[in-house]
XYZ file of C-alpha atoms in Angstrom:
580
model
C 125.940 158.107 94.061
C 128.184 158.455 97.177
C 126.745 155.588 99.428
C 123.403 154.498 98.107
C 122.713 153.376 94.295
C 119.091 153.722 92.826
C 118.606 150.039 93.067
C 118.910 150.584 97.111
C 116.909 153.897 97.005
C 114.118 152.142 95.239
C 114.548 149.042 97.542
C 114.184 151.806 100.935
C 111.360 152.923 98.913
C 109.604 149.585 98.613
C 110.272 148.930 102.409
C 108.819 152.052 103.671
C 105.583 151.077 101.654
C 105.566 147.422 103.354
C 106.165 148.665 106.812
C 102.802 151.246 106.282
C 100.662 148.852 105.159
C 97.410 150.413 106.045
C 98.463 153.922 105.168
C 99.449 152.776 101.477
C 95.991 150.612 100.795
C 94.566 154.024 102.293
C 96.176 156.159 99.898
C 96.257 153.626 96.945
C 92.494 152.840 97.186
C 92.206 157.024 97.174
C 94.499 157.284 93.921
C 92.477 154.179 92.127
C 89.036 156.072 92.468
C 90.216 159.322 91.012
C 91.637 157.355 87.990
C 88.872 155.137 87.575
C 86.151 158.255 88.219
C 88.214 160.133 85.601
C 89.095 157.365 82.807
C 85.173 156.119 82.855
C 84.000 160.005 82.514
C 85.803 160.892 79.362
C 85.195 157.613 77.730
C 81.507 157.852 78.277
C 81.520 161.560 77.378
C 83.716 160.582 74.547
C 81.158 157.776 73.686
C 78.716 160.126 73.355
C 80.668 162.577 71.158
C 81.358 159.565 68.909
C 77.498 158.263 68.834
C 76.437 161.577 68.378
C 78.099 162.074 64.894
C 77.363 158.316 63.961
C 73.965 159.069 64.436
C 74.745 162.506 61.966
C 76.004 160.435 59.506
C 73.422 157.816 59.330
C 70.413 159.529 60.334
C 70.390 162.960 59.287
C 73.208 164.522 56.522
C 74.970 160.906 55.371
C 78.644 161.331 54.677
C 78.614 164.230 52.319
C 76.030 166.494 49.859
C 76.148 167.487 46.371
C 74.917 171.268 46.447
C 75.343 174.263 44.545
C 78.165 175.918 46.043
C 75.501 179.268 47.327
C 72.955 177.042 49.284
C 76.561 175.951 51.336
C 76.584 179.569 52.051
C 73.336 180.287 52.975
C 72.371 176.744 54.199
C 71.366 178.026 57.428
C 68.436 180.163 55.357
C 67.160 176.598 53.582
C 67.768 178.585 50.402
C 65.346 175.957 48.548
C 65.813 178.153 45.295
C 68.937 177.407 45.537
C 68.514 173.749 43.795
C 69.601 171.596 40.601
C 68.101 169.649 38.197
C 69.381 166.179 36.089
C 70.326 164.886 39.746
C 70.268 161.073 37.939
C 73.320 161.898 36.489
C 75.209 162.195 39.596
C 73.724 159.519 41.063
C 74.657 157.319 38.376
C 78.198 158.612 38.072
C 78.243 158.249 42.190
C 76.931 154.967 41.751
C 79.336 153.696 39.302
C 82.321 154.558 41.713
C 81.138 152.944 44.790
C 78.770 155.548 46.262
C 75.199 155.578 47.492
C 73.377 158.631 46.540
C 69.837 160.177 47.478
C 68.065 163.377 46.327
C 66.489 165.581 48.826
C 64.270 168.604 48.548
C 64.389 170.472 51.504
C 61.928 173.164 52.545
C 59.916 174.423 55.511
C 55.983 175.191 55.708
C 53.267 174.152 58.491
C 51.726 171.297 58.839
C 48.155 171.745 60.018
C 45.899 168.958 61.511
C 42.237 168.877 62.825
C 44.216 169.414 66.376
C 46.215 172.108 65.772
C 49.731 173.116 63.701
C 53.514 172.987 63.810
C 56.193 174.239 61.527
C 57.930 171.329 60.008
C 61.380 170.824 58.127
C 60.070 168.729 55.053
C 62.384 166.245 53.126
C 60.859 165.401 49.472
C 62.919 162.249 48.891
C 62.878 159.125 46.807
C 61.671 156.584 48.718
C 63.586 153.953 47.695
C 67.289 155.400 47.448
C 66.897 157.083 50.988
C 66.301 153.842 52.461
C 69.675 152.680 50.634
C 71.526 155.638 51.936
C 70.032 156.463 55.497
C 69.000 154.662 57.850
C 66.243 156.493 59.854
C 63.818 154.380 58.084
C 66.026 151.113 56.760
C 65.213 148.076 54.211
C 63.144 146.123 57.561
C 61.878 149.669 58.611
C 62.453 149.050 62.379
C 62.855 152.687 63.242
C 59.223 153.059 62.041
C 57.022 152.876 65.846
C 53.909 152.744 63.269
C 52.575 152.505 59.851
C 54.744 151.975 57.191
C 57.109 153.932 55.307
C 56.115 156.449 52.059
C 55.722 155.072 48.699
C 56.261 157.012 45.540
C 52.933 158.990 43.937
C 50.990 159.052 47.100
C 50.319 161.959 49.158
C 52.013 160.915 52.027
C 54.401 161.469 54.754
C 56.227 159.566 57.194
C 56.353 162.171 60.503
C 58.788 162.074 63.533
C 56.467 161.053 66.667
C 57.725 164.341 68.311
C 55.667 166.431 65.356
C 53.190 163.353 65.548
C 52.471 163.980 69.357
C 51.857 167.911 68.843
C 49.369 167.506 65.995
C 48.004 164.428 67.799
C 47.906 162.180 64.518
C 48.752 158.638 64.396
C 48.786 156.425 68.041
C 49.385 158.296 71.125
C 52.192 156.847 72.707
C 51.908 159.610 76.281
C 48.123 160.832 76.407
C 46.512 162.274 79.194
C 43.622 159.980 80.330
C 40.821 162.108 78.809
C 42.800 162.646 75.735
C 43.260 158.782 75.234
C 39.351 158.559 75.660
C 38.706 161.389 73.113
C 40.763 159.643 70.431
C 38.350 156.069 71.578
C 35.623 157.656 71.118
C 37.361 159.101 67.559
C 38.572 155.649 65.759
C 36.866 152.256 68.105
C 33.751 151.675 66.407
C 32.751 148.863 68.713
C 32.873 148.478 72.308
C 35.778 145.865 72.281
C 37.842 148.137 69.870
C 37.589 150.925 72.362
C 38.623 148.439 75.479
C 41.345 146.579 73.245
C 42.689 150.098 73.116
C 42.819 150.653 76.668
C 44.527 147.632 77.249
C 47.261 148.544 75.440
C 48.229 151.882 78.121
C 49.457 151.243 81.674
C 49.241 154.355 83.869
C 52.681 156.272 83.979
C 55.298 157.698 86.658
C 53.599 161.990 86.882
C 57.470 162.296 87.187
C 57.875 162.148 83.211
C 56.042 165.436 83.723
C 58.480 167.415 85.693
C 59.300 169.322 82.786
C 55.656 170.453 81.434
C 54.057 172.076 84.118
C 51.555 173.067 82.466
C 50.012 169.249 82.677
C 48.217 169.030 86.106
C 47.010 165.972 86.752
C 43.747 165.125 88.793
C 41.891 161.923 89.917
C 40.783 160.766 86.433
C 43.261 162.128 84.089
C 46.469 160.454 84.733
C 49.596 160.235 82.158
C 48.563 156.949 80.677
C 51.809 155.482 78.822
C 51.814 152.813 75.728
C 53.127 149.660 76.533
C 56.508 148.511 75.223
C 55.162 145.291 75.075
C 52.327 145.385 72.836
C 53.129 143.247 70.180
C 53.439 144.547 66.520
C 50.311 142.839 65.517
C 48.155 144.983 67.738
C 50.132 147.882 66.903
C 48.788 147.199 63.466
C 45.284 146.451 64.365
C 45.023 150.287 66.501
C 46.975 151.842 63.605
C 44.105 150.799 61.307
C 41.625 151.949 63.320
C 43.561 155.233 63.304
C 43.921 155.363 59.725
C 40.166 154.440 58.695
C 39.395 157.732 60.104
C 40.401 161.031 59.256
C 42.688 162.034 62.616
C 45.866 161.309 60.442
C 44.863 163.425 57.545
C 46.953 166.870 57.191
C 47.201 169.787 55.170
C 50.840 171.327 54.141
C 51.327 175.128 53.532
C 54.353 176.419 52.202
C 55.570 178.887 50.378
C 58.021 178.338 47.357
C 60.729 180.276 46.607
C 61.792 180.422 42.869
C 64.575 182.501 41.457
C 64.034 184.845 38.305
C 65.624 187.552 36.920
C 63.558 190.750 37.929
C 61.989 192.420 34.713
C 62.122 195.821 35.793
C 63.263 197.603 39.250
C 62.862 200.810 40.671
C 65.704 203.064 40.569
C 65.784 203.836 44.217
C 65.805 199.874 44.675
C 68.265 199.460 42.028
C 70.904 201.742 44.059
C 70.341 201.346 47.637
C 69.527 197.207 47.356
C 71.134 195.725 44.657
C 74.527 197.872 43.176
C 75.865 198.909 47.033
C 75.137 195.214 47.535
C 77.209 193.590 44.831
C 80.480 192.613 44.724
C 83.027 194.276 42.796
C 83.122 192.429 39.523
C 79.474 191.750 39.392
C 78.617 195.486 38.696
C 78.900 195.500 35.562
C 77.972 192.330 34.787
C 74.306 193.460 35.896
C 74.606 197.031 34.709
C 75.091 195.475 31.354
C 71.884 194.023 31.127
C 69.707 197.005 32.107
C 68.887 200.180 30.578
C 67.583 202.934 32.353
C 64.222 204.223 31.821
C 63.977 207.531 32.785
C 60.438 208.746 32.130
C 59.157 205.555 34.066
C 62.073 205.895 36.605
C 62.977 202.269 36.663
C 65.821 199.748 35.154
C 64.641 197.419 32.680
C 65.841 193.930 31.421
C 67.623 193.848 28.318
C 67.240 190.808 26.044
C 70.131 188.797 26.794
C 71.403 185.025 26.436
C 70.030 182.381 29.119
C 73.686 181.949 30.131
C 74.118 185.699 30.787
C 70.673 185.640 32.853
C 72.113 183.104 34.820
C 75.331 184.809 35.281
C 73.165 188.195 36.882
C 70.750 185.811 38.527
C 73.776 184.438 40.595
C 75.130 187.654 41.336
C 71.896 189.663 42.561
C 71.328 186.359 44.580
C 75.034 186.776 45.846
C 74.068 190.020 46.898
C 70.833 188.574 48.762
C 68.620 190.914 46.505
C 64.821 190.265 47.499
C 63.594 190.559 44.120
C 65.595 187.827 42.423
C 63.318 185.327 44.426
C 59.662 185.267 44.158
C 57.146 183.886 46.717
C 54.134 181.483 45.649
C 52.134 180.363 48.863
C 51.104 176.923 47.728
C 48.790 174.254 49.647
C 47.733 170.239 49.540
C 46.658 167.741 51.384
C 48.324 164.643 52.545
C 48.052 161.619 54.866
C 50.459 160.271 57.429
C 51.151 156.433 56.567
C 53.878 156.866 59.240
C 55.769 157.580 61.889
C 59.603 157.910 62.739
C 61.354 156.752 65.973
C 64.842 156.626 65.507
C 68.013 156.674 67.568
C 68.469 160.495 66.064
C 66.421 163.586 67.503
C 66.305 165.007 63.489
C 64.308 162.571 62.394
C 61.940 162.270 64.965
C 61.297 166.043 65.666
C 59.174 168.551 63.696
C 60.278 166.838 60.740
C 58.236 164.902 57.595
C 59.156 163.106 54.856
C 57.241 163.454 51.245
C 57.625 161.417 48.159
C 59.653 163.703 45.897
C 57.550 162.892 42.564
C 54.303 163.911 43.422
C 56.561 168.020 44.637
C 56.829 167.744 40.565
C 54.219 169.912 39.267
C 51.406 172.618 39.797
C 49.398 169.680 42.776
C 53.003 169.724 44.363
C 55.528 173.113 44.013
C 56.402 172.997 40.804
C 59.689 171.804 41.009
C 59.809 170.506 37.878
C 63.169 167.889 38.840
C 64.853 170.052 40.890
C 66.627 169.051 43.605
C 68.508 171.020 46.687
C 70.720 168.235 47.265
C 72.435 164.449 46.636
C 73.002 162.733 50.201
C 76.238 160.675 49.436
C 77.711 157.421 51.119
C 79.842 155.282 50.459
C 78.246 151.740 49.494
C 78.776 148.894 52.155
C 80.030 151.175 54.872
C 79.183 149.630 58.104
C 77.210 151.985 60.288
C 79.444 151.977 63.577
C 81.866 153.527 61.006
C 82.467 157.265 60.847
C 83.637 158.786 57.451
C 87.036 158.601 56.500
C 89.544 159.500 53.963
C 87.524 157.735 51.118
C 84.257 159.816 52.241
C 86.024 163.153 52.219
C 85.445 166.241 49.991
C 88.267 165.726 47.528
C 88.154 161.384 47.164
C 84.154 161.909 46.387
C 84.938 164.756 43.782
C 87.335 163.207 42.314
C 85.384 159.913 41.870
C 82.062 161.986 40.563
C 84.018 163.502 37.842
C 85.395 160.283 36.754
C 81.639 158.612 36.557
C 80.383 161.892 34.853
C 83.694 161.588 32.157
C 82.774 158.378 31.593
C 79.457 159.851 30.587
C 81.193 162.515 28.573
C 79.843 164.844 31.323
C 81.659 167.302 33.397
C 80.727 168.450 37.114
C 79.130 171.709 36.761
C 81.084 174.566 38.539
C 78.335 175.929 40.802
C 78.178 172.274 42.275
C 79.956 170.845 44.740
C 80.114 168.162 47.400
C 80.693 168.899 51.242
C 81.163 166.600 53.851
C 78.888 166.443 56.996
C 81.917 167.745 59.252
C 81.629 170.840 57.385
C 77.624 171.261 58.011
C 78.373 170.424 61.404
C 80.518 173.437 62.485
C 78.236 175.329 64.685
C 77.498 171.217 66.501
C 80.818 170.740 67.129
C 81.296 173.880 68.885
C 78.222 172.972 71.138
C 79.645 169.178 71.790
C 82.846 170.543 72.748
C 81.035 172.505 75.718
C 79.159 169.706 76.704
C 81.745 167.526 76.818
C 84.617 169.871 77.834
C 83.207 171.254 80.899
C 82.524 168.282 82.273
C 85.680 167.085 81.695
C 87.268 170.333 83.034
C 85.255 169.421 86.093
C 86.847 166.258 86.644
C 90.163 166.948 85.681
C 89.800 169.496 88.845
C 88.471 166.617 90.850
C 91.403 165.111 90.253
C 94.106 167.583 90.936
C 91.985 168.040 94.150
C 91.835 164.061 95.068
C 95.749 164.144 94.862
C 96.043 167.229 96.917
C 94.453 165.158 99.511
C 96.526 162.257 98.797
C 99.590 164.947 99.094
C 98.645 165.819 102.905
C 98.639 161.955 103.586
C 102.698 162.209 102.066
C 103.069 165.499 104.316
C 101.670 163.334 107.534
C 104.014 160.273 107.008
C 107.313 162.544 105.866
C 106.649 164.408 108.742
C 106.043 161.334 110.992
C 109.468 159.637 109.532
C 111.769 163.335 110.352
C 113.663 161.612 113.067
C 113.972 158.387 110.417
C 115.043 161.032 107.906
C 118.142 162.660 110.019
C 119.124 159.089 110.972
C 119.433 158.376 107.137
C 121.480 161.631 106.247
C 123.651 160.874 109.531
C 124.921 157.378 107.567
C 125.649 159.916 104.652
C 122.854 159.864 102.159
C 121.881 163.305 100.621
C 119.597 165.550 100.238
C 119.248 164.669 96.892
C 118.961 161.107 97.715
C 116.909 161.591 100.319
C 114.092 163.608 98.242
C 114.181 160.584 95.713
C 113.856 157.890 98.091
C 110.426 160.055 99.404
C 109.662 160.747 95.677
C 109.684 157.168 94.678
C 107.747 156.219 97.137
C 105.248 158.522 96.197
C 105.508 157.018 92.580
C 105.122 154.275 93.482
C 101.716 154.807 95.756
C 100.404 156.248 92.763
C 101.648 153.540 90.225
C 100.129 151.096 92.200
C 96.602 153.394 92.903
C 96.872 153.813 89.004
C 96.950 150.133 87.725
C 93.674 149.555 90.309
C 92.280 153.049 88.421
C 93.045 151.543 85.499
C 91.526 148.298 86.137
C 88.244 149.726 87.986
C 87.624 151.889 85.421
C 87.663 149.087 82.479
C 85.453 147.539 84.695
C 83.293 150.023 84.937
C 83.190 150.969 81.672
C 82.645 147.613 79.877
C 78.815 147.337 80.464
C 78.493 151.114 79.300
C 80.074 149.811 76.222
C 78.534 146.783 75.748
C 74.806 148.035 76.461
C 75.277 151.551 77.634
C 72.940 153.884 79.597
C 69.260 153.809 78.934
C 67.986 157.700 78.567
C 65.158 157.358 76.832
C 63.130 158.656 79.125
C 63.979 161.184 79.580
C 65.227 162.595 76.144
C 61.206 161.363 75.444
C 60.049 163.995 78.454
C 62.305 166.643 76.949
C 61.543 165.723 73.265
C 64.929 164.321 72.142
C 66.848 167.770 73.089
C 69.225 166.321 75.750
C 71.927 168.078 74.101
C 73.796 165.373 71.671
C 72.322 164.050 68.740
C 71.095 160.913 70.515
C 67.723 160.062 72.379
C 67.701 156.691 73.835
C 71.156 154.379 74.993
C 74.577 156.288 75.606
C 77.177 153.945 75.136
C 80.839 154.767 76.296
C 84.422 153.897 74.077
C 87.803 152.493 74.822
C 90.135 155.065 74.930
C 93.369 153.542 75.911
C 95.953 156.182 75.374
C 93.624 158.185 77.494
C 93.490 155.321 80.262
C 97.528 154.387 79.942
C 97.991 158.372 80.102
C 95.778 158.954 83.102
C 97.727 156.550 84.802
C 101.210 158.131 83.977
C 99.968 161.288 84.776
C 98.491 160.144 88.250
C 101.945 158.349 89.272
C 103.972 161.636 88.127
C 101.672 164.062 90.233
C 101.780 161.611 93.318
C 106.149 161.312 92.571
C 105.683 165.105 92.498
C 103.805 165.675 95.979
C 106.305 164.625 97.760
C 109.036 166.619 96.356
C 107.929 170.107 98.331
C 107.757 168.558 102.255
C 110.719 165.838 101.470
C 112.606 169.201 100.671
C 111.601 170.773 104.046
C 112.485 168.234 106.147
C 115.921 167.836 104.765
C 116.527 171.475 105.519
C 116.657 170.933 109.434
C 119.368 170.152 110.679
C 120.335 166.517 111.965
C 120.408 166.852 115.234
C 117.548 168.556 115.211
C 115.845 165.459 112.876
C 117.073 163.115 115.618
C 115.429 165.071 118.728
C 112.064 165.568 116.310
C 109.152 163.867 118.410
């Protein structure tokens, strides 16, 4: 450079900073709260994001499933016709190559209790290989508020305390004051059972009400809330009370769906609902095993193989044709032994959990071993891990048909495995808006902060114009001139950046370490606060987000100055010398 090297530009730089004292604290301390706001934002929103699919994984869908490959495509429907049978198999084969494996059944009926009903997602599982996989429930059972959890050939279910609450089974954890004296007067046979129950409620906050307004409280009938406190041996004491009466007994109604080839079907059926509907090369695949039946009008089944029956039962059911599934409305009774509290709103919504032998024959549904899927995890993966390359799709394949050749099995071709990204789709989607637009928001906050900090450049450019012509009088340029002002700038917003940078870790470190308790309120709005979490919201370390929010913030502030520095080099000098 003609007079002045980069060396003495950033030197002049430096200077101008220590001769404003005040004005670069000012503008520092301005540029260190918009980092810090914006670093501790995403990292708890990101913490969130990353708890939420934790809590996925472990609570609700594991790493991957073992379907058949058409209850993937309707899994929204619960398609529980869609199932398979042998599942011990797998899960040996699984087991063999490292893998946890559970079977569910999953289906959907109503629960109904002397207090009222609720539609309820049911899981028939086997009690002790979901507690191996999952961890809703766990070996020491500590997301179980009360009772225990199911045991194989009882009648039983384990309930989420949501469904609990609305059916009012099991302890009462937010009664109204007259409702907590109803149930008293229901399970204390003695005078000091009914006041040891009392004892264990403290009056709540009516603010946990703000969003049922249909509760109106009056002098007598206050929220009354269960004490965190109460030790777990009194907890057991009021549970048996509870459960030495009938409030906890229930009856499920469901209706099964099982798939069948239809004997005959009407020929204005058989055009309009099932051939339009099929695909191309399924056609005549069914056409081949009907014959037409003219003086009855309808198409009826030809003998045929069991494997060609299967081959047109998959393709009507391809085609969604009604009459491939039939509909047996089945009932039985059952007690709850249990109930579910776990960091996971799944679990503890309108959700139950059955033991899958006694869903075996005519008492049950009849499913006679099936299964509609085989949770999968990999054994020994710690829970603050999300699934990785040895939990995806094609590893877990892979290692099931090696444990099934070992057999001298192969995987059948209408099964296959999924991972829980891939159930998740329509999630993801959701957590991107809730974490995106409040990210958007502060990434505007931002740009605005340094706007701000842009007018304080403007003021002290403007204030330095005579400074400025004095400069370009002793022959620096323009060009030199604009860097001087621009890495001064940088270096207001370096130094505002490392503070950001610093506040922000400090900030962030007790969200980390403990997080944010929203139980609460996810409680008040039963669990649906929008991620797949109800209680603490812990934030992450994100440092190429926090070393990249501070690169970006010293570029913008370098950049502010660039537009008025140009300005004021465009007067002339003599006018820069008269400038007052």
């Amino acid at each position: 450079m003609n007079l002045f090297s980069i060396w003495e530009l950033k030197k002049i730089a430096m200077r101008n900073l220590m001769r404003h004292k005040v004005k670069t604290l000012l503008t520092s301390l301005a540029i260190m709260v918009s980092v810090a706001v914006y670093i501790f934002l995403n990292s708890w929103l990101g913490g969130m994001a990353v708890e939420s699919r934790r809590n996925i994984v472990n609570f609700e869908l594991g790493a991957a499933k073992l379907q058949t490959k058409l209850y993937f495509e309707k899994k929204d429907e619960m398609p529980s016709y869609e199932n398979f049978v042998n599942w011990e198999i797998y899960h040996d084969a699984l087991y063999r190559e490292g893998y946890n494996s559970a079977p569910r059944f999953i289906f959907s009926g109503t629960l109904i209790s002397a207090s009222g009903s609720a539609p309820i997602l049911f899981h028939g599982v086997d009690p002790k290989l979901e507690v191996q996989t999952m961890r809703y429930v766990g070996e020491d059972e500590k997301f179980i508020d009360f009772g225990r959890w199911v045991q194989d050939g009882n009648f039983e279910i384990a309930l989420g305390h949501i469904a609990a609450e609305k059916l009012k089974v099991g302890i009462p954890t937010r009664p109204l004051r007259l409702e907590l004296e109803e149930v008293i007067a229901e399970v204390a046979p003695t005078y000091a059972d009914a006041e040891f129950i009392r004892s264990l409620y403290d009056i709540g906050p009516t603010f946990l009400d703000i969003f049922s307004p249909e509760v109106v409280h009056v002098e007598g009938n206050e929220r009354m809330i269960l004490r965190k406190s109460v030790p777990q041996s009194d907890l057991d004491r009021y549970w048996n009370l509870i459960a030495a009466t009938s409030r906890n007994d229930l009856r499920i109604n469901v209706v099964i769906d099982i798939k069948t080839v239809p004997e005959a079907i009407r020929a204005d059926k058989w055009n309009v609902e099932l051939i339009s509907e099929l695909r191309g090369e399924d056609v005549q695949l069914v056409q081949a095993a009907y014959i037409f039946a003219e003086d009855e009008n309808v198409y009826l089944l030809t003998e045929a193989n069991e494997k060609q029956l299967d081959l047109v039962l998959d393709a009507m059911l391809r085609a969604n044709f009604s009459s491939a599934v039939n509909h047996v409305f089945q009932s039985f009774d059952v007690v709850v032994v249990g109930v579910i509290n776990s960091p996971a709103p799944l679990p503890n919504g309108n959700t139950a959990y059955i033991p899958l032998d006694i869903l075996q024959d005519e008492a049950g549904m009849m499913l006679q071993g099936a299964v509609t899927e085989l949770i999968i995890r990999e054994q020994d993966a710690p829970d603050h891990r999300l699934p990785g390359k040895s939990e995806s799709s094609a590893v877990i394949t892979a290692a099931l048909k090696r444990g099934l050749a070992a057999q001298g099995l192969v995987l059948p071709e209408e099964l296959e495995v999924r991972t829980f990204i891939e159930y998740i789709q329509d999630y993801l989607g959701y957590e991107a808006i809730q974490t995106g637009a409040p990210q958007f928001l502060a990434f505007l906050l931002f740009i605005l902060s340094f706007l701000g900090i842009s007018n304080t450049i403007l003021m002290a450019i403007l204030e330095r114009t005579k400074e400025t012509g004095m400069m370009r009088a002793m022959g620096m340029t323009d060009g030199q001139m604009i860097t001087t002002y621009m890495l001064e700038a940088g270096f207001l917003g370096f130094i505002g950046s490392v503070l950001g940078i610093i506040l922000g870790a400090v900030i962030n470190y007790p969200v980390v370490e403990t997080g944010i308790d929203f139980s609460a309120m996810a409680d008040t709005l039963s669990g649906g606060i929008g991620f797949r979490t109800t209680g603490v919201f812990r934030s992450v370390w994100n440092i190429p987000l926090m070393i990249g929010t501070g690169i970006v913030a010293t570029l913008i502030a370098s950049f502010m100055a660039f537009f008025p520095t140009r300005k004021a080099v465009k007067m002339p000098i003599t006018d820069s010398l008269r400038f007052e």
